[in-house]
XYZ file of C-alpha atoms in Angstrom:
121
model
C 87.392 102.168 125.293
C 86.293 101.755 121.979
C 85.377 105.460 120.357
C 83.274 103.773 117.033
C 81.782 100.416 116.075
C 80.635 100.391 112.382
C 79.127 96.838 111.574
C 76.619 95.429 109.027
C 74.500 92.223 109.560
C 75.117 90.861 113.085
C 78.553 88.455 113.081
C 79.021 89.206 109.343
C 81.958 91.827 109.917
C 82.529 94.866 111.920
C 85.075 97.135 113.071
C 85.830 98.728 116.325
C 87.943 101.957 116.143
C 89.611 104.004 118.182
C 92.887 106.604 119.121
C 95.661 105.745 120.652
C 97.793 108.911 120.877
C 98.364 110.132 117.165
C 97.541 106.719 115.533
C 93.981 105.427 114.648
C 93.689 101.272 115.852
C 91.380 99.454 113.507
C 90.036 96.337 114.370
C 87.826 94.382 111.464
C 86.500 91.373 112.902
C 84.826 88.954 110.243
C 84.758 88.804 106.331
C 86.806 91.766 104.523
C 85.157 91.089 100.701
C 83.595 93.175 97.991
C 80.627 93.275 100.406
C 82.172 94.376 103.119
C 85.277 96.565 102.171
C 83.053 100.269 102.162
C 82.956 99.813 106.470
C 86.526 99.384 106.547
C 87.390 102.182 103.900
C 85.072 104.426 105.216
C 87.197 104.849 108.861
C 90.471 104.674 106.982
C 89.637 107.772 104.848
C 88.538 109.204 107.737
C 91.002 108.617 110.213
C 93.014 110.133 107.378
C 91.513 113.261 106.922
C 91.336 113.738 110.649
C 95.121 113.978 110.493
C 95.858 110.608 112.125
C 97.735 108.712 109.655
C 99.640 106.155 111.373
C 96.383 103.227 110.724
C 97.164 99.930 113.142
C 95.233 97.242 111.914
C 94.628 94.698 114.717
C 93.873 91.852 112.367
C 93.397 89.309 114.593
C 89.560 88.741 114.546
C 90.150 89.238 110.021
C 88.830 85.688 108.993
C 89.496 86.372 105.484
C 90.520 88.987 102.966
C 89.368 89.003 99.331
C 91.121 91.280 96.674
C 88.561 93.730 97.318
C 89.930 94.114 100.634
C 93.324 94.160 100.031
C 92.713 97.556 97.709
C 91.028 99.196 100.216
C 93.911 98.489 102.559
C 96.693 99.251 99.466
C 94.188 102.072 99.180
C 94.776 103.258 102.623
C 98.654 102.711 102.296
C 98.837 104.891 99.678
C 97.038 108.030 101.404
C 98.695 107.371 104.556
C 101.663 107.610 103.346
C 101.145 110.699 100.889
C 100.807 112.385 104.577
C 103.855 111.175 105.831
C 101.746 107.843 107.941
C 102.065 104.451 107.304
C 99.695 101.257 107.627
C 100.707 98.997 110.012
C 99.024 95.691 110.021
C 99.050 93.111 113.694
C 98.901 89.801 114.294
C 97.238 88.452 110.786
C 95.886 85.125 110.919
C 97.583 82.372 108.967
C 94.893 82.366 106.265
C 94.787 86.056 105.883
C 98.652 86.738 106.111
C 98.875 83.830 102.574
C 96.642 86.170 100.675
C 99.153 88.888 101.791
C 102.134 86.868 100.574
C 100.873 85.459 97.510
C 100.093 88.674 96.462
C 103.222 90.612 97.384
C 101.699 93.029 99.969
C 102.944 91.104 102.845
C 106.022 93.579 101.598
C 104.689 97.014 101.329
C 102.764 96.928 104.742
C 104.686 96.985 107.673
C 103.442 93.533 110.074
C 103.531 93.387 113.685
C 102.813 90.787 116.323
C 101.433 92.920 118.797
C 99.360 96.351 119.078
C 102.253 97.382 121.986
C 104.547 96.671 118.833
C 102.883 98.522 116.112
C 102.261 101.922 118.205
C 104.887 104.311 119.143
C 106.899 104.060 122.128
């Protein structure tokens, strides 16, 4: 099912990727932070420059999100929608989803509460 897993030290963080049609589903699972944030930027970019620029982020298994991480995924925003895309982020945990709206970028990203949601139908 899953066409990538790109992880670091066992349970620390990971992410599974994989297509769905013309969009690229993300999942990080763990701790998105400064040491972290390369394995998730690394698949954005190149879902990216593989053409698929609709990014779902299934943010479900994201136990927290530092600044770090939130560039990488303003970072992603940015190029996806430079190609016409978008990033659209599911089911954020409470904890992760206040960083989000303390911030402000709970308003730039578009939020879902399901992957059926965030793909298109």
């Amino acid at each position: 099912m899953y066409r990538q897993h790109i992880g670091s030290a066992p349970g620390r963080f990971r992410v599974d990727v994989r297509t769905v049609g013309a969009s690229e589903v993300l999942a990080p699972v763990g701790e998105l932070d400064h040491h972290t944030a390369e394995l998730l930027r690394a698949p954005l970019d190149q879902a990216v420059d593989e053409g698929r620029v609709r990014l779902v982020l299934d943010c479900s298994g994201l136990e927290f999100c530092d600044s770090t991480g939130l560039n990488v995924l303003l970072g992603a925003r940015l190029r996806a929608e430079a190609a016409g895309g978008g990033v659209h982020l599911v089911a954020m945990r409470p904890t992760v989803a206040r960083v989000f709206e303390i911030t402000g970028a709970d308003a730039v990203f578009t939020l879902h509460d399901t992957i059926e949601s965030a793909l298109p139908g």
